Short mmCIF file of C-alpha atoms in Angstrom, two decimals:
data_model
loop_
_atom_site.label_atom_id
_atom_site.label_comp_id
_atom_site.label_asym_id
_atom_site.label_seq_id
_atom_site.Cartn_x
_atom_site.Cartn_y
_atom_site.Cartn_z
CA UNK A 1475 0.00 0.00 0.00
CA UNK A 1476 2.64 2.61 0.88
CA UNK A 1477 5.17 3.25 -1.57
CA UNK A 1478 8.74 5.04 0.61
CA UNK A 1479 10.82 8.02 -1.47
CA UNK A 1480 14.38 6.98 -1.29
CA UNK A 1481 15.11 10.77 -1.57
CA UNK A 1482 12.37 12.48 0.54
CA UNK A 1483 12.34 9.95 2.90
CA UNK A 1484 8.49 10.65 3.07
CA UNK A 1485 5.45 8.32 2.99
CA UNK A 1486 2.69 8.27 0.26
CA UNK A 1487 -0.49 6.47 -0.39
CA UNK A 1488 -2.90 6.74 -2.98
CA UNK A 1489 -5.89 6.60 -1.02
CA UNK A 1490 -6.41 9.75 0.95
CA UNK A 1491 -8.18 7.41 4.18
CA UNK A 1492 -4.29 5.66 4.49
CA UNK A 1493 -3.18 9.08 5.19
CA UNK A 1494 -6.11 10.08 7.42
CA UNK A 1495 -5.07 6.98 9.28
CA UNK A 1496 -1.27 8.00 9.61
CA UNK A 1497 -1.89 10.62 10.53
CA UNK A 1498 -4.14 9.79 12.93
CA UNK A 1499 -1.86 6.59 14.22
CA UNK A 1500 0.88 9.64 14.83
CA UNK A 1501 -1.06 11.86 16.62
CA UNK A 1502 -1.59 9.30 18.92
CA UNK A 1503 1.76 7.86 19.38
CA UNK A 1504 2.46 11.58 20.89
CA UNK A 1505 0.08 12.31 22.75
CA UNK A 1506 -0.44 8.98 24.33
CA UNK A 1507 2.70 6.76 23.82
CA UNK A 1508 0.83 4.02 23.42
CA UNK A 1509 2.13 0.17 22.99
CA UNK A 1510 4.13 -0.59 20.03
CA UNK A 1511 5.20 2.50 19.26
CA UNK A 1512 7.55 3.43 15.83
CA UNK A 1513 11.24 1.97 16.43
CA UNK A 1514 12.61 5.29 14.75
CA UNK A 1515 11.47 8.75 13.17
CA UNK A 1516 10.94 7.43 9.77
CA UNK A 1517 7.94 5.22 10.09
CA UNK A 1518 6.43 8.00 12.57
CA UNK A 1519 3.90 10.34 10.27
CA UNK A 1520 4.50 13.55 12.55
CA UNK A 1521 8.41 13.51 12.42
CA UNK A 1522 9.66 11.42 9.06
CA UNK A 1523 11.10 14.01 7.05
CA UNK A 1524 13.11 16.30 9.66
CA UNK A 1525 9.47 16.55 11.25
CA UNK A 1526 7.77 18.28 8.28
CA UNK A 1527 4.52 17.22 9.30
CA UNK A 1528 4.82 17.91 13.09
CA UNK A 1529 2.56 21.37 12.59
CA UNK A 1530 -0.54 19.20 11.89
CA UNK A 1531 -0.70 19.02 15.41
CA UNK A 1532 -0.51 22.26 16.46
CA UNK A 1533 -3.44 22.73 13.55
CA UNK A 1534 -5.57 19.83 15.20
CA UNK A 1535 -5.42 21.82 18.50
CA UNK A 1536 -6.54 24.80 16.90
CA UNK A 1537 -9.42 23.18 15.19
CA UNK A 1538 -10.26 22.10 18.89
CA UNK A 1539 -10.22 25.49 20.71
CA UNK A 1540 -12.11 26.59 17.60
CA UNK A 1541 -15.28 24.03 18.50
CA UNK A 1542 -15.61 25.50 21.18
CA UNK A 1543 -19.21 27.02 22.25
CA UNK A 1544 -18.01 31.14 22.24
CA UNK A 1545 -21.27 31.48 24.16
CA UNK A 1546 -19.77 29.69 27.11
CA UNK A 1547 -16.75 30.46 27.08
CA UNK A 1548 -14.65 32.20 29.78
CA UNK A 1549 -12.38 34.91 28.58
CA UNK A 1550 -9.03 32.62 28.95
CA UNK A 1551 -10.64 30.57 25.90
CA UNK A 1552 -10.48 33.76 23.85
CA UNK A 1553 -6.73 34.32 24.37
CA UNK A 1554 -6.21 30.98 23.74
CA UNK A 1555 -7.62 30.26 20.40
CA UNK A 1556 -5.81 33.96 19.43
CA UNK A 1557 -2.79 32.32 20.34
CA UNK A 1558 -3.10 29.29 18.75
CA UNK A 1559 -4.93 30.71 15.44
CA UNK A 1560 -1.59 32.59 15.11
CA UNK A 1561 1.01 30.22 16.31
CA UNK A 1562 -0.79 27.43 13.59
CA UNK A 1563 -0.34 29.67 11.01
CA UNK A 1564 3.67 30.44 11.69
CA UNK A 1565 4.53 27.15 13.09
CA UNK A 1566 3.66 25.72 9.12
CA UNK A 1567 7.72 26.71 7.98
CA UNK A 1568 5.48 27.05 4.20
CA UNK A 1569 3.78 30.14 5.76
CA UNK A 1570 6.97 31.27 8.08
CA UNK A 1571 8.19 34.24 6.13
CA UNK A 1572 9.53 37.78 6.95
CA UNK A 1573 6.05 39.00 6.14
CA UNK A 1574 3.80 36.80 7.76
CA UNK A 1575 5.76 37.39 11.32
CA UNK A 1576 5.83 40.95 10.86
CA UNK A 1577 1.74 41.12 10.33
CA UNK A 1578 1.45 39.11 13.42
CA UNK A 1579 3.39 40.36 16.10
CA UNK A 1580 2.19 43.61 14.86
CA UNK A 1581 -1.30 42.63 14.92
CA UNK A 1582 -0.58 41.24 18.99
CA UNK A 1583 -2.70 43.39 21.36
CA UNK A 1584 -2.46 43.76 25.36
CA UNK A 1585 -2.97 40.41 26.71
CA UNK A 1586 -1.96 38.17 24.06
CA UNK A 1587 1.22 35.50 23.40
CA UNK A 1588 2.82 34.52 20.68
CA UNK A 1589 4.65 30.85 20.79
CA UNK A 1590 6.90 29.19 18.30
CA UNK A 1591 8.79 26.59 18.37
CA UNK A 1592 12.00 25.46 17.20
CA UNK A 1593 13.06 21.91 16.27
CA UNK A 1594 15.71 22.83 14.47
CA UNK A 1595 17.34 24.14 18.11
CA UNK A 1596 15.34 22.21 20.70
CA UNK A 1597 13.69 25.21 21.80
CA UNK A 1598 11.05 27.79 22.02
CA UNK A 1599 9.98 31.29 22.52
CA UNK A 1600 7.35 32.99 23.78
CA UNK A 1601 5.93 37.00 23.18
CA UNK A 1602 3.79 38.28 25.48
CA UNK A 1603 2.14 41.68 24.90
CA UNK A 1604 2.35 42.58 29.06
CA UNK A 1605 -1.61 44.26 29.62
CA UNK A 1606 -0.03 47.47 31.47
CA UNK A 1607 2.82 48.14 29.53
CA UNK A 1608 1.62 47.54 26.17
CA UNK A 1609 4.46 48.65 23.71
CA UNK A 1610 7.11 46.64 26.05
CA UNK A 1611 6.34 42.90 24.63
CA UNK A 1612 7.53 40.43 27.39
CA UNK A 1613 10.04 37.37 26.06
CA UNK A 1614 11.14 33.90 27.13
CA UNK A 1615 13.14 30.97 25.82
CA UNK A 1616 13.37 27.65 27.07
CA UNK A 1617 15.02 24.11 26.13
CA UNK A 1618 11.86 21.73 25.19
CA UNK A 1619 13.58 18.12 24.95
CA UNK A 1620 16.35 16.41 27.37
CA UNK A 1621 19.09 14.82 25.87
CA UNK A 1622 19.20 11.17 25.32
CA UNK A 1623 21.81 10.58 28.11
CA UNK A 1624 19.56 11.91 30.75
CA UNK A 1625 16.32 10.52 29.67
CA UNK A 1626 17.60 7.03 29.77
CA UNK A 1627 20.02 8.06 32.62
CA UNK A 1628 17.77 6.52 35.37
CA UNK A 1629 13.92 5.54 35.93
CA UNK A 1630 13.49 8.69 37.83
CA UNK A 1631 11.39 11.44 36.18
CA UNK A 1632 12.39 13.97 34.93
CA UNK A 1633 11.30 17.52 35.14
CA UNK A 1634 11.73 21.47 33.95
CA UNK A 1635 10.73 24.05 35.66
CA UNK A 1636 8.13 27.36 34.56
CA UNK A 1637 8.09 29.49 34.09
CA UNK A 1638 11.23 30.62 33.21
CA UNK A 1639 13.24 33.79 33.30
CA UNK A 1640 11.10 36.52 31.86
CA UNK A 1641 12.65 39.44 29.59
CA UNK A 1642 10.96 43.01 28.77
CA UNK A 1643 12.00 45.19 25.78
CA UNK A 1644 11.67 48.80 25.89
CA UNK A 1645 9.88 48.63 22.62
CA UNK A 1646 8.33 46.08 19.89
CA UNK A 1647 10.61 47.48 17.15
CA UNK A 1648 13.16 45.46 17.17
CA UNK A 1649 10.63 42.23 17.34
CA UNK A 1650 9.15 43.52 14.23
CA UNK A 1651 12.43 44.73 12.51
CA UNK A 1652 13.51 42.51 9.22
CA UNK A 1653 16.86 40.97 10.66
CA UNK A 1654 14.90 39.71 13.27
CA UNK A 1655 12.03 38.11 12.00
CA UNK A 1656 14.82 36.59 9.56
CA UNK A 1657 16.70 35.06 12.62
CA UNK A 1658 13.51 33.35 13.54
CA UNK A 1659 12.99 31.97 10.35
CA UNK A 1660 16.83 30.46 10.20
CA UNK A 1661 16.13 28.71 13.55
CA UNK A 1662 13.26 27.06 12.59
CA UNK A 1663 15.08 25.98 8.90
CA UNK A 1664 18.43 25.00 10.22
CA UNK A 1665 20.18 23.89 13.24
CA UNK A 1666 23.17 25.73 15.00
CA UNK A 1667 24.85 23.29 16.65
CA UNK A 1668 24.52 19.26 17.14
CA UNK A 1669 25.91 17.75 20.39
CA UNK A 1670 29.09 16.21 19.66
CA UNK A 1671 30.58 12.80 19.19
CA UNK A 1672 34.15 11.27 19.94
CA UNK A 1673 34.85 8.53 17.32
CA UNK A 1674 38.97 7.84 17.49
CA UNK A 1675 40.46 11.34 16.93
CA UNK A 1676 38.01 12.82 15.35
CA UNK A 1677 35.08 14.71 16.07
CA UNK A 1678 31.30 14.53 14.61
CA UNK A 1679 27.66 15.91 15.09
CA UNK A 1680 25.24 13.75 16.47
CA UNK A 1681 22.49 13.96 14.69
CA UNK A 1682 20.96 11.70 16.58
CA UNK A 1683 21.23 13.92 19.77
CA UNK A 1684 18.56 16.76 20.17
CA UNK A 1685 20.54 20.49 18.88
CA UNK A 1686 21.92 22.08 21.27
CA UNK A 1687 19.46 24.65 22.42
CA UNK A 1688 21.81 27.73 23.57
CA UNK A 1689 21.49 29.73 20.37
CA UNK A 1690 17.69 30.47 21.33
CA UNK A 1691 17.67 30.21 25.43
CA UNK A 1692 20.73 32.53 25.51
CA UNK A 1693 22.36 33.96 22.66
CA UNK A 1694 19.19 35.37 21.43
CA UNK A 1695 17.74 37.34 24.48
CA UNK A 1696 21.38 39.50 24.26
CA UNK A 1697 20.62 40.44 20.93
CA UNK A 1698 18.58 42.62 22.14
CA UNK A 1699 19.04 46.09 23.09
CA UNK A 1700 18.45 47.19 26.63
CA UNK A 1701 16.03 44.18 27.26
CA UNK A 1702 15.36 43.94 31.26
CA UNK A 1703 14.64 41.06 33.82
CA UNK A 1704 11.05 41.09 34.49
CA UNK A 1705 10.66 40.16 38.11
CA UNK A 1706 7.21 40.36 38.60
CA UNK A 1707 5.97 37.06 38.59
CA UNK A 1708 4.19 35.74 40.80
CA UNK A 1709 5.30 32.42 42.77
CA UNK A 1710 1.91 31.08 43.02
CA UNK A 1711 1.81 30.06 39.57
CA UNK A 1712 5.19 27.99 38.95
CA UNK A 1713 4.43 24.79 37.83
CA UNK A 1714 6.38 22.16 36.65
CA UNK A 1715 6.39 19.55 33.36
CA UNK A 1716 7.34 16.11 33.17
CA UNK A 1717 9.29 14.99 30.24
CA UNK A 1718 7.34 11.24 29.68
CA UNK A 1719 9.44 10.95 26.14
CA UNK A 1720 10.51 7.82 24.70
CA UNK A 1721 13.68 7.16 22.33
CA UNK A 1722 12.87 4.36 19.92
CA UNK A 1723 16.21 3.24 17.86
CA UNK A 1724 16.40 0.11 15.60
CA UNK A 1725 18.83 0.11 12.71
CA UNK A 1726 17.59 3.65 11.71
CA UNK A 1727 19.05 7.19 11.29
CA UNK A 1728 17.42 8.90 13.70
CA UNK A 1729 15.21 7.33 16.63
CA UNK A 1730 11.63 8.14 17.28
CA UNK A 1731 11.43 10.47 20.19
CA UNK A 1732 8.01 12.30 21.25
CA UNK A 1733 6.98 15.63 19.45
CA UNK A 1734 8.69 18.21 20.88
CA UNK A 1735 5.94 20.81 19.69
CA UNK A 1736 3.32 19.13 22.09
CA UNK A 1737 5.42 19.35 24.53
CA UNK A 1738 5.77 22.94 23.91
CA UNK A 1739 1.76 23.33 23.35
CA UNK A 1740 1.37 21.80 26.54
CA UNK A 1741 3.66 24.12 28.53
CA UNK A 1742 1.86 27.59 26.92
CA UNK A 1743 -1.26 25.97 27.35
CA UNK A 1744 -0.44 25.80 30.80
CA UNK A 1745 1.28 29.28 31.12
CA UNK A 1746 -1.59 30.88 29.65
CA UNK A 1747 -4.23 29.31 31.96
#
């Protein structure tokens, strides 16, 4: 039935039910890690393909938060499907231009957030347009996936900590400005630097490490000018999130881990409620 590109590494099936059904199967596999799942990231539909199909599930969540009865809804529920009605539409790397980010974080009014996350670096961001300082947008970073080493390092949990350290900018110019919106758009396309590997003398990326995540969690809050700690957060509302991932690796490239995008929905998801 399924017919596997030697060059794209992606699956295809003539009837449009089978991929219904992959999809479907994926979904799934990442929200639940069910029984039997994938053995590696090429027989997974979500993440085959350096995870080109990972923003359907950011879309399915939208399509949720958009069934929702407006009639009953509490206010939360309205920043929420803003969020995620925006986020779906940048988190698709086909709609991810200079453009496209501009228009939204322009568009971003007192009291709404702005995600995205990063594959390509392990991380992800978040805006926050702060409700009494409206043209000083509120920033974070944080790593979303452990390494492999300390996942499988013991049967012990393991958590991270939120929220994390919170940044304001004086102004949203320089969120809006060209060269940045372009920086976002290189993390999500390409990744800075692999964790490293020790084979004889030499040196190599391990690709099948997560990236390391420093280019987005550190480098990128100093880029800009006169950002400040924001220290007004309250302690009431830390919270903290398990990572319940799996690495799956049988003769493959690259082994099937969970999506780190639902991890990432489930953290802002959280923050925002």
């Amino acid at each position: 039935m399924f017919v596997k590109n030697n060059y794209t590494s992606s699956w295809y099936s003539k009837p449009q039910e089978s991929i219904s059904q992959n999809l479907s199967g994926s979904i799934l596999n990442h929200l639940f890690l069910p029984h039997n799942l994938p053995s590696s990231s090429d027989t997974d539909y979500l993440i085959d393909s350096n995870h080109r199909h990972e923003y359907k599930l950011l879309e399915y969540v939208n399509k949720y938060l958009k069934s929702l009865d407006a009639k009953n809804e509490l206010s939360v529920f309205q920043v929420l499907k803003k969020c995620f009605q925006y986020w779906t539409v940048i988190q698709n790397k086909e709609n991810c231009s200079v453009p496209n980010l501009q228009s939204i974080i322009q568009k971003l009014v007192p009291g709404d957030f702005l995600p995205l996350y990063f594959h390509a670096q392990n991380a992800a961001i978040l805006i926050e347009i702060d409700e009494n300082h409206t043209d000083q947008p509120l920033i974070s970073s944080w790593e979303v996936s452990l390494p492999p080493d300390v996942i499988t390092s013991s049967l012990e949990p393991h958590f991270s900590d939120f929220p994390v350290p919170v940044f304001r900018l004086p102004n949203r110019s320089q969120l809006l400005s060209s060269v940045h919106c372009e920086l976002l758009i290189d993390f999500m396309n390409n990744t800075i630097e692999h964790a490293k590997v020790q084979k004889a003398s030499y040196r190599f990326d391990e690709v099948r490490d997560v990236p390391i995540s420093h280019y987005v969690c550190q480098w990128w809050i100093t880029q800009f000018q006169d950002a400040q700690v924001h220290n007004q957060i309250n302690p009431s509302i830390a919270f903290k999130k398990k990572h319940r991932d799996q690495i799956r690796y049988t003769r493959s490239m690259l082994p099937f881990r969970r999506s780190g995008l639902w991890m990432t929905i489930k953290v802002v998801l959280h923050t925002i409620l």
